[in-house]
mmCIF file of C-alpha atoms and ligand atoms in Angstrom:
data_model
loop_
_atom_site.group_PDB
_atom_site.id
_atom_site.type_symbol
_atom_site.label_atom_id
_atom_site.label_comp_id
_atom_site.label_asym_id
_atom_site.label_seq_id
_atom_site.Cartn_x
_atom_site.Cartn_y
_atom_site.Cartn_z
ATOM 1 C CA MET A 40 -188.183 -63.896 -84.224
ATOM 2 C CA ASP A 41 -187.476 -66.902 -86.408
ATOM 3 C CA SER A 42 -183.783 -67.310 -85.839
ATOM 4 C CA PHE A 43 -182.926 -67.676 -89.508
ATOM 5 C CA GLU A 44 -185.632 -65.481 -91.063
ATOM 6 C CA ARG A 45 -183.679 -62.382 -90.123
ATOM 7 C CA TYR A 46 -180.762 -63.633 -92.218
ATOM 8 C CA SER A 47 -182.884 -64.507 -95.248
ATOM 9 C CA ARG A 48 -181.178 -62.006 -97.600
ATOM 10 C CA GLN A 49 -177.769 -63.294 -96.620
ATOM 11 C CA ILE A 50 -178.858 -66.930 -96.975
ATOM 12 C CA LEU A 51 -180.104 -66.097 -100.478
ATOM 13 C CA PHE A 52 -176.512 -65.203 -101.363
ATOM 14 C CA ALA A 53 -175.534 -68.640 -102.677
ATOM 15 C CA PRO A 54 -171.965 -68.890 -101.317
ATOM 16 C CA VAL A 55 -173.398 -68.446 -97.789
ATOM 17 C CA GLY A 56 -176.687 -70.368 -98.023
ATOM 18 C CA MET A 57 -178.277 -72.135 -95.052
ATOM 19 C CA GLU A 58 -175.172 -74.259 -94.452
ATOM 20 C CA GLY A 59 -172.948 -71.204 -94.258
ATOM 21 C CA GLN A 60 -175.411 -69.430 -91.993
ATOM 22 C CA LYS A 61 -175.335 -72.347 -89.547
ATOM 23 C CA LYS A 62 -171.531 -72.338 -89.563
ATOM 24 C CA LEU A 63 -171.584 -68.616 -88.886
ATOM 25 C CA ALA A 64 -173.906 -69.209 -85.932
ATOM 26 C CA ALA A 65 -171.334 -71.642 -84.528
ATOM 27 C CA ALA A 66 -168.371 -69.268 -85.054
ATOM 28 C CA ARG A 67 -166.459 -67.898 -82.069
ATOM 29 C CA ILE A 68 -164.760 -64.626 -82.920
ATOM 30 C CA ALA A 69 -162.658 -62.264 -80.806
ATOM 31 C CA ILE A 70 -162.376 -58.592 -81.719
ATOM 32 C CA VAL A 71 -159.382 -56.925 -80.097
ATOM 33 C CA GLY A 72 -159.903 -53.187 -79.880
ATOM 34 C CA CYS A 73 -163.339 -51.695 -80.349
ATOM 35 C CA GLY A 74 -162.729 -48.197 -81.675
ATOM 36 C CA ALA A 75 -163.567 -47.278 -85.249
ATOM 37 C CA THR A 76 -162.463 -50.518 -86.926
ATOM 38 C CA GLY A 77 -163.732 -52.750 -84.123
ATOM 39 C CA SER A 78 -167.123 -51.016 -84.138
ATOM 40 C CA VAL A 79 -167.646 -51.841 -87.799
ATOM 41 C CA LEU A 80 -166.342 -55.397 -87.410
ATOM 42 C CA ALA A 81 -168.593 -56.076 -84.404
ATOM 43 C CA SER A 82 -171.636 -54.441 -85.926
ATOM 44 C CA LEU A 83 -171.400 -56.214 -89.297
ATOM 45 C CA LEU A 84 -170.639 -59.625 -87.796
ATOM 46 C CA ALA A 85 -173.385 -59.334 -85.173
ATOM 47 C CA ARG A 86 -175.930 -58.402 -87.841
ATOM 48 C CA ALA A 87 -174.652 -61.221 -90.066
ATOM 49 C CA GLY A 88 -175.291 -63.701 -87.249
ATOM 50 C CA ALA A 89 -171.813 -64.634 -86.010
ATOM 51 C CA GLY A 90 -172.861 -66.658 -82.960
ATOM 52 C CA TYR A 91 -170.304 -65.527 -80.424
ATOM 53 C CA LEU A 92 -168.351 -62.273 -80.278
ATOM 54 C CA ARG A 93 -165.803 -61.498 -77.604
ATOM 55 C CA ILE A 94 -164.977 -57.805 -77.486
ATOM 56 C CA ILE A 95 -161.784 -56.697 -75.778
ATOM 57 C CA ASP A 96 -161.021 -52.998 -75.390
ATOM 58 C CA ARG A 97 -159.056 -50.972 -72.838
ATOM 59 C CA ASP A 98 -160.505 -47.543 -73.527
ATOM 60 C CA TYR A 99 -163.657 -45.556 -72.729
ATOM 61 C CA VAL A 100 -165.959 -43.595 -75.042
ATOM 62 C CA GLU A 101 -165.240 -39.883 -75.606
ATOM 63 C CA PRO A 102 -167.095 -37.304 -77.723
ATOM 64 C CA SER A 103 -164.260 -37.203 -80.296
ATOM 65 C CA ASN A 104 -164.863 -40.917 -81.013
ATOM 66 C CA LEU A 105 -168.380 -40.430 -82.329
ATOM 67 C CA GLN A 106 -167.322 -39.206 -85.799
ATOM 68 C CA ARG A 107 -166.236 -42.726 -86.760
ATOM 69 C CA GLN A 108 -166.892 -45.229 -83.962
ATOM 70 C CA VAL A 109 -170.304 -46.232 -85.204
ATOM 71 C CA LEU A 110 -171.432 -48.360 -82.265
ATOM 72 C CA PHE A 111 -171.377 -45.470 -79.782
ATOM 73 C CA ASP A 112 -173.596 -42.498 -79.059
ATOM 74 C CA GLU A 113 -173.567 -39.299 -77.021
ATOM 75 C CA ALA A 114 -174.959 -41.015 -73.915
ATOM 76 C CA ASP A 115 -172.036 -43.479 -73.930
ATOM 77 C CA ALA A 116 -169.582 -40.582 -74.111
ATOM 78 C CA ALA A 117 -171.382 -38.658 -71.341
ATOM 79 C CA GLU A 118 -171.072 -41.717 -69.099
ATOM 80 C CA SER A 119 -167.465 -42.459 -70.190
ATOM 81 C CA LEU A 120 -168.561 -46.061 -70.644
ATOM 82 C CA PRO A 121 -165.821 -48.567 -71.400
ATOM 83 C CA LYS A 122 -166.015 -49.228 -75.144
ATOM 84 C CA ALA A 123 -166.309 -52.988 -74.612
ATOM 85 C CA ILE A 124 -169.364 -52.506 -72.383
ATOM 86 C CA ALA A 125 -171.011 -49.905 -74.624
ATOM 87 C CA ALA A 126 -170.384 -52.094 -77.680
ATOM 88 C CA ALA A 127 -171.880 -55.184 -76.031
ATOM 89 C CA ARG A 128 -175.023 -53.219 -75.101
ATOM 90 C CA LYS A 129 -175.503 -52.085 -78.688
ATOM 91 C CA ILE A 130 -174.869 -55.553 -80.049
ATOM 92 C CA CYS A 131 -177.407 -57.128 -77.677
ATOM 93 C CA ALA A 132 -179.929 -54.548 -78.866
ATOM 94 C CA LEU A 133 -179.320 -55.187 -82.547
ATOM 95 C CA ASN A 134 -179.137 -58.989 -82.332
ATOM 96 C CA SER A 135 -180.275 -60.694 -79.133
ATOM 97 C CA ALA A 136 -179.825 -64.126 -80.718
ATOM 98 C CA ILE A 137 -176.035 -64.033 -80.481
ATOM 99 C CA THR A 138 -173.689 -63.983 -77.505
ATOM 100 C CA CYS A 139 -171.472 -60.984 -76.912
ATOM 101 C CA GLU A 140 -168.893 -61.110 -74.150
ATOM 102 C CA PRO A 141 -167.244 -57.783 -73.248
ATOM 103 C CA HIS A 142 -163.841 -57.422 -71.576
ATOM 104 C CA ALA A 143 -162.784 -53.906 -70.550
ATOM 105 C CA ASP A 144 -159.135 -54.946 -70.525
ATOM 106 C CA ASP A 145 -155.819 -54.161 -72.139
ATOM 107 C CA LEU A 146 -154.534 -57.198 -74.048
ATOM 108 C CA THR A 147 -151.069 -57.960 -72.647
ATOM 109 C CA PRO A 148 -148.627 -60.883 -72.705
ATOM 110 C CA ALA A 149 -149.866 -61.760 -69.201
ATOM 111 C CA ASN A 150 -153.537 -62.141 -70.172
ATOM 112 C CA VAL A 151 -153.488 -62.891 -73.913
ATOM 113 C CA GLU A 152 -153.987 -66.638 -73.486
ATOM 114 C CA GLU A 153 -156.909 -66.156 -71.133
ATOM 115 C CA LEU A 154 -158.566 -63.412 -73.185
ATOM 116 C CA LEU A 155 -158.208 -65.187 -76.535
ATOM 117 C CA GLU A 156 -158.849 -68.690 -75.264
ATOM 118 C CA GLY A 157 -161.433 -70.763 -77.112
ATOM 119 C CA VAL A 158 -161.981 -68.568 -80.174
ATOM 120 C CA ASP A 159 -161.651 -69.669 -83.822
ATOM 121 C CA ILE A 160 -160.830 -66.302 -85.364
ATOM 122 C CA VAL A 161 -159.186 -63.133 -84.024
ATOM 123 C CA LEU A 162 -159.862 -59.746 -85.594
ATOM 124 C CA ASP A 163 -157.683 -56.676 -85.250
ATOM 125 C CA GLY A 164 -159.493 -53.533 -84.188
ATOM 126 C CA THR A 165 -156.457 -52.109 -82.384
ATOM 127 C CA ASP A 166 -154.607 -48.892 -83.079
ATOM 128 C CA ASN A 167 -151.047 -49.980 -82.339
ATOM 129 C CA PHE A 168 -148.361 -52.368 -83.531
ATOM 130 C CA GLU A 169 -147.415 -53.491 -80.039
ATOM 131 C CA THR A 170 -150.783 -55.214 -79.625
ATOM 132 C CA ARG A 171 -150.819 -56.444 -83.235
ATOM 133 C CA TYR A 172 -147.472 -58.209 -82.805
ATOM 134 C CA LEU A 173 -148.842 -59.766 -79.620
ATOM 135 C CA ILE A 174 -151.954 -60.994 -81.469
ATOM 136 C CA ASN A 175 -149.733 -62.294 -84.298
ATOM 137 C CA ASP A 176 -147.453 -64.213 -81.939
ATOM 138 C CA PHE A 177 -150.413 -65.698 -80.070
ATOM 139 C CA ALA A 178 -152.385 -66.600 -83.200
ATOM 140 C CA VAL A 179 -149.376 -68.098 -85.013
ATOM 141 C CA SER A 180 -148.324 -70.105 -81.937
ATOM 142 C CA ALA A 181 -151.859 -71.409 -81.409
ATOM 143 C CA GLY A 182 -152.623 -71.893 -85.137
ATOM 144 C CA ILE A 183 -155.636 -69.554 -85.113
ATOM 145 C CA PRO A 184 -156.411 -67.420 -88.188
ATOM 146 C CA TRP A 185 -156.489 -63.680 -87.645
ATOM 147 C CA VAL A 186 -157.169 -60.598 -89.722
ATOM 148 C CA TYR A 187 -154.946 -57.523 -89.518
ATOM 149 C CA ALA A 188 -156.707 -54.220 -90.239
ATOM 150 C CA ALA A 189 -155.505 -50.648 -89.889
ATOM 151 C CA ALA A 190 -156.660 -47.249 -91.043
ATOM 152 C CA VAL A 191 -155.240 -43.758 -90.710
ATOM 153 C CA GLY A 192 -155.988 -40.574 -92.625
ATOM 154 C CA SER A 193 -157.730 -41.694 -95.814
ATOM 155 C CA TYR A 194 -155.796 -44.952 -96.041
ATOM 156 C CA GLY A 195 -156.604 -48.466 -94.877
ATOM 157 C CA VAL A 196 -154.745 -51.774 -95.075
ATOM 158 C CA THR A 197 -155.683 -55.352 -94.232
ATOM 159 C CA MET A 198 -154.245 -58.853 -94.426
ATOM 160 C CA THR A 199 -155.596 -62.252 -93.410
ATOM 161 C CA VAL A 200 -153.135 -64.553 -91.668
ATOM 162 C CA LEU A 201 -153.502 -68.322 -91.868
ATOM 163 C CA PRO A 202 -150.729 -69.625 -89.606
ATOM 164 C CA GLY A 203 -148.504 -72.127 -91.388
ATOM 165 C CA GLU A 204 -150.029 -71.325 -94.792
ATOM 166 C CA THR A 205 -149.810 -67.623 -95.603
ATOM 167 C CA ALA A 206 -147.516 -64.792 -94.584
ATOM 168 C CA CYS A 207 -147.938 -63.582 -91.013
ATOM 169 C CA LEU A 208 -147.640 -59.986 -89.802
ATOM 170 C CA ALA A 209 -143.963 -60.475 -88.913
ATOM 171 C CA CYS A 210 -143.261 -61.823 -92.433
ATOM 172 C CA VAL A 211 -144.502 -58.564 -93.921
ATOM 173 C CA PHE A 212 -143.420 -56.146 -91.185
ATOM 174 C CA PRO A 213 -140.478 -57.648 -89.244
ATOM 175 C CA ASP A 214 -140.402 -54.365 -87.305
ATOM 176 C CA SER A 215 -143.012 -51.686 -86.748
ATOM 177 C CA PRO A 216 -143.443 -50.033 -90.146
ATOM 178 C CA GLN A 217 -142.541 -46.370 -90.386
ATOM 179 C CA GLY A 218 -145.357 -44.293 -91.770
ATOM 180 C CA LEU A 219 -147.989 -46.516 -90.243
ATOM 181 C CA VAL A 220 -146.919 -45.440 -86.781
ATOM 182 C CA GLU A 221 -148.859 -42.278 -87.406
ATOM 183 C CA THR A 222 -152.110 -42.614 -85.557
ATOM 184 C CA CYS A 223 -155.533 -41.114 -86.049
ATOM 185 C CA ASP A 224 -154.661 -38.884 -83.093
ATOM 186 C CA THR A 225 -151.890 -37.275 -85.095
ATOM 187 C CA SER A 226 -153.024 -37.627 -88.709
ATOM 188 C CA GLY A 227 -156.789 -37.633 -88.397
ATOM 189 C CA ILE A 228 -158.984 -40.192 -90.071
ATOM 190 C CA LEU A 229 -161.866 -40.409 -92.517
ATOM 191 C CA ASN A 230 -164.675 -42.655 -91.309
ATOM 192 C CA SER A 231 -165.065 -44.057 -94.825
ATOM 193 C CA ALA A 232 -161.470 -45.372 -94.852
ATOM 194 C CA VAL A 233 -162.184 -47.291 -91.651
ATOM 195 C CA ASN A 234 -165.510 -48.595 -92.887
ATOM 196 C CA LEU A 235 -163.992 -49.824 -96.156
ATOM 197 C CA ILE A 236 -161.136 -51.721 -94.560
ATOM 198 C CA ALA A 237 -163.269 -53.117 -91.715
ATOM 199 C CA SER A 238 -165.870 -54.279 -94.250
ATOM 200 C CA ILE A 239 -163.208 -56.247 -96.121
ATOM 201 C CA ALA A 240 -161.847 -57.668 -92.851
ATOM 202 C CA SER A 241 -165.291 -58.732 -91.610
ATOM 203 C CA THR A 242 -166.001 -60.434 -94.934
ATOM 204 C CA GLU A 243 -162.704 -62.324 -94.593
ATOM 205 C CA ALA A 244 -163.887 -63.434 -91.125
ATOM 206 C CA MET A 245 -167.144 -64.626 -92.656
ATOM 207 C CA LYS A 246 -165.245 -66.616 -95.313
ATOM 208 C CA LEU A 247 -163.112 -68.197 -92.587
ATOM 209 C CA ALA A 248 -166.180 -69.033 -90.501
ATOM 210 C CA ILE A 249 -168.028 -70.736 -93.343
ATOM 211 C CA GLY A 250 -164.966 -72.484 -94.757
ATOM 212 C CA ALA A 251 -164.623 -70.493 -97.988
ATOM 213 C CA ARG A 252 -160.847 -70.280 -97.676
ATOM 214 C CA ASP A 253 -160.323 -70.292 -101.429
ATOM 215 C CA LYS A 254 -162.024 -66.888 -101.513
ATOM 216 C CA LEU A 255 -159.625 -65.169 -99.059
ATOM 217 C CA HIS A 256 -157.764 -62.355 -100.839
ATOM 218 C CA GLN A 257 -154.284 -63.581 -99.766
ATOM 219 C CA THR A 258 -152.690 -60.160 -100.127
ATOM 220 C CA LEU A 259 -151.570 -57.164 -98.173
ATOM 221 C CA LEU A 260 -154.467 -55.115 -99.459
ATOM 222 C CA SER A 261 -154.505 -51.333 -99.222
ATOM 223 C CA TYR A 262 -156.748 -48.578 -100.446
ATOM 224 C CA ASP A 263 -156.709 -44.810 -100.125
ATOM 225 C CA VAL A 264 -160.238 -43.438 -100.397
ATOM 226 C CA TRP A 265 -158.948 -39.895 -101.048
ATOM 227 C CA THR A 266 -156.215 -40.422 -103.662
ATOM 228 C CA ASN A 267 -157.747 -43.671 -104.956
ATOM 229 C CA ASP A 268 -154.333 -45.343 -104.821
ATOM 230 C CA HIS A 269 -154.654 -49.034 -104.119
ATOM 231 C CA ALA A 270 -152.424 -52.062 -104.047
ATOM 232 C CA ALA A 271 -152.545 -55.791 -103.439
ATOM 233 C CA ILE A 272 -149.178 -57.345 -102.666
ATOM 234 C CA SER A 273 -149.163 -61.128 -102.499
ATOM 235 C CA ALA A 274 -149.076 -62.506 -98.963
ATOM 236 C CA ALA A 275 -149.820 -66.058 -100.021
ATOM 237 C CA ASN A 276 -146.520 -67.435 -98.744
ATOM 238 C CA PRO A 277 -144.556 -66.990 -95.512
ATOM 239 C CA ARG A 278 -141.106 -65.381 -95.623
ATOM 240 C CA SER A 279 -138.621 -68.227 -95.213
ATOM 241 C CA ASP A 280 -136.688 -66.607 -92.348
ATOM 242 C CA CYS A 281 -139.672 -65.157 -90.478
ATOM 243 C CA ARG A 282 -139.012 -64.889 -86.761
ATOM 244 C CA ALA A 283 -142.572 -65.739 -85.804
ATOM 245 C CA CYS A 284 -144.102 -68.263 -88.181
ATOM 246 C CA GLN A 285 -140.869 -69.996 -89.311
ATOM 247 C CA GLN A 286 -138.422 -69.762 -86.413
ATOM 248 C CA ARG A 287 -141.271 -69.776 -83.886
ATOM 249 C CA GLU A 288 -139.638 -67.184 -81.675
ATOM 250 C CA PHE A 289 -142.588 -65.557 -79.988
ATOM 251 C CA ILE A 290 -140.828 -62.615 -78.408
ATOM 252 C CA HIS A 291 -143.997 -60.549 -78.000
ATOM 253 C CA LEU A 292 -145.805 -63.407 -76.282
ATOM 254 C CA ALA A 293 -142.919 -63.589 -73.841
ATOM 255 C CA GLY A 294 -143.416 -59.877 -73.213
ATOM 256 C CA GLU A 295 -139.762 -59.061 -73.846
ATOM 257 C CA GLY A 296 -139.011 -55.409 -73.444
ATOM 258 C CA ARG A 297 -142.614 -54.442 -73.013
ATOM 259 C CA PRO A 298 -143.054 -51.293 -70.965
ATOM 260 C CA HIS A 299 -145.379 -51.438 -67.993
ATOM 261 C CA ILE A 300 -146.681 -48.017 -68.808
ATOM 262 C CA THR A 301 -147.821 -47.426 -72.336
ATOM 263 C CA LEU A 302 -148.792 -44.278 -74.099
ATOM 264 C CA CYS A 303 -152.150 -44.621 -75.711
ATOM 265 C CA GLY A 304 -152.162 -41.495 -77.817
ATOM 266 C CA ARG A 305 -154.379 -38.465 -77.371
ATOM 267 C CA ASN A 306 -152.198 -36.835 -74.742
ATOM 268 C CA SER A 307 -152.618 -39.616 -72.212
ATOM 269 C CA VAL A 308 -150.745 -42.338 -70.372
ATOM 270 C CA GLN A 309 -152.068 -45.716 -69.327
ATOM 271 C CA ILE A 310 -150.975 -47.206 -66.017
ATOM 272 C CA HIS A 311 -151.440 -50.939 -65.736
ATOM 273 C CA GLU A 312 -148.521 -52.061 -63.675
ATOM 274 C CA ARG A 313 -150.378 -54.229 -61.246
ATOM 275 C CA GLN A 314 -153.814 -55.484 -60.376
ATOM 276 C CA ARG A 315 -155.321 -53.427 -57.585
ATOM 277 C CA PRO A 316 -159.032 -54.017 -57.085
ATOM 278 C CA VAL A 317 -160.621 -50.638 -56.410
ATOM 279 C CA ASP A 318 -163.763 -49.959 -54.371
ATOM 280 C CA PHE A 319 -165.290 -47.030 -56.292
ATOM 281 C CA GLY A 320 -167.422 -45.864 -53.329
ATOM 282 C CA GLU A 321 -164.480 -45.678 -50.987
ATOM 283 C CA MET A 322 -162.220 -44.137 -53.640
ATOM 284 C CA THR A 323 -164.835 -41.461 -54.373
ATOM 285 C CA ARG A 324 -164.942 -40.482 -50.690
ATOM 286 C CA ARG A 325 -161.163 -40.344 -50.585
ATOM 287 C CA LEU A 326 -160.699 -38.329 -53.754
ATOM 288 C CA SER A 327 -163.544 -35.836 -53.315
ATOM 289 C CA ALA A 328 -161.368 -33.621 -51.121
ATOM 290 C CA HIS A 329 -158.836 -33.301 -53.955
ATOM 291 C CA GLY A 330 -160.948 -32.640 -57.028
ATOM 292 C CA ASN A 331 -164.155 -33.584 -58.808
ATOM 293 C CA VAL A 332 -165.029 -37.267 -58.765
ATOM 294 C CA ARG A 333 -167.783 -39.236 -60.434
ATOM 295 C CA HIS A 334 -168.274 -42.947 -60.930
ATOM 296 C CA ASN A 335 -170.643 -45.508 -62.367
ATOM 297 C CA GLU A 336 -170.512 -49.281 -62.287
ATOM 298 C CA PHE A 337 -167.632 -49.431 -64.781
ATOM 299 C CA VAL A 338 -165.345 -46.404 -64.411
ATOM 300 C CA LEU A 339 -164.402 -43.740 -61.922
ATOM 301 C CA LYS A 340 -163.401 -40.321 -63.245
ATOM 302 C CA PHE A 341 -161.308 -37.911 -61.218
ATOM 303 C CA TRP A 342 -160.564 -34.371 -62.384
ATOM 304 C CA ARG A 343 -157.677 -32.448 -60.928
ATOM 305 C CA GLU A 344 -156.535 -29.638 -63.214
ATOM 306 C CA PRO A 345 -154.942 -30.101 -65.677
ATOM 307 C CA TYR A 346 -155.368 -33.861 -65.427
ATOM 308 C CA GLU A 347 -158.233 -36.249 -65.828
ATOM 309 C CA MET A 348 -157.861 -39.765 -64.459
ATOM 310 C CA THR A 349 -160.118 -42.638 -65.506
ATOM 311 C CA LEU A 350 -159.875 -45.603 -63.165
ATOM 312 C CA PHE A 351 -161.138 -49.104 -63.926
ATOM 313 C CA PRO A 352 -162.256 -51.610 -61.241
ATOM 314 C CA ASP A 353 -159.049 -53.654 -61.551
ATOM 315 C CA GLY A 354 -156.862 -50.632 -60.804
ATOM 316 C CA ARG A 355 -155.873 -49.830 -64.383
ATOM 317 C CA ALA A 356 -155.923 -46.100 -65.121
ATOM 318 C CA ILE A 357 -155.755 -43.773 -68.105
ATOM 319 C CA ILE A 358 -154.418 -40.349 -67.211
ATOM 320 C CA LYS A 359 -155.208 -37.588 -69.655
ATOM 321 C CA GLY A 360 -153.427 -34.249 -69.797
ATOM 322 C CA THR A 361 -149.860 -35.523 -70.014
ATOM 323 C CA THR A 362 -147.633 -37.784 -72.078
ATOM 324 C CA ASP A 363 -144.982 -37.785 -69.349
ATOM 325 C CA THR A 364 -145.054 -41.199 -67.717
ATOM 326 C CA ALA A 365 -143.325 -39.869 -64.583
ATOM 327 C CA VAL A 366 -146.051 -37.264 -64.066
ATOM 328 C CA ALA A 367 -148.764 -39.883 -64.602
ATOM 329 C CA ARG A 368 -147.057 -42.351 -62.322
ATOM 330 C CA SER A 369 -146.733 -39.842 -59.504
ATOM 331 C CA LEU A 370 -150.346 -38.741 -59.854
ATOM 332 C CA TYR A 371 -151.433 -42.357 -59.668
ATOM 333 C CA ALA A 372 -149.207 -43.095 -56.682
ATOM 334 C CA ARG A 373 -150.465 -40.043 -54.855
ATOM 335 C CA PHE A 374 -154.173 -40.591 -55.350
ATOM 336 C CA VAL A 375 -154.646 -44.319 -55.914
ATOM 337 C CA GLY A 376 -151.618 -45.817 -54.238
ATOM 338 C CA SER A 377 -148.086 -46.862 -55.092
HETATM 339 ZN ZN1 ZN B 783 -144.269 -65.004 -90.545
#
């Protein structure tokens, strides 16, 4: 296929044009989190011809994701494919002309520099403020623009951060905002709220990639698709005493106070205390005496009532059926190792 013919309708849009399309082809974009928001971001940017997408996600596909996570299908859920892997497969199928690099990893202070190295733009597809503050600290310290995006219930909010120019996430939310700590696991979510906010965020990424910075919205922009309430609060300027972008205290990058075990919602606990390469064949033989086990190239699933453990090749695990970290830790120690 003619590499630019497929983008002809986008090139016809004058602010993009052939020059913009070429810049987009040269763009290197990381998407952190590939659930509902990340799916839309990745899909729109891949179709638009963003030349390189790095997709980082720690989770695997489940049937309850399919209502809103538009890159995935029932086969992905049946296989419990890591979202990063499933997303990369879909993206290759919808645009083979671009590069998509999947990482089935949890973004942490220990790996953030490696995982976000060499990209021009970082996009937020996460579902938690812990990771967003980490992205903010990294992006502000490295001077890389990033786009915050969040949606819960019928409400979505987004803001584009240009380090050193506009407000950063810590300017606007010095601490985790109350009310936004609700998650789609507790408050539900409308797929249209996600699609709206991710569409705005992906367009901001396109403006950044083609150098149309004067068109960025420069606000904390929110919209509720159910009540129709909407707001745009100026975020054009940093807060003078901001910890991150003014005082340059990158506490989240330093990993201060970060728990080694994090809850990731939906009645589950993630264990990622240390790297422990796992041989799935050997682990399957070991675990089969204790419950049902199944694995593919990417994940091993182990069912032992009432728990379900999903193990990744580097030893990270998500244990479903409890929110008690002690229970999860002991299950992991007993069956994987301490
Ligand atoms: Zn700031």
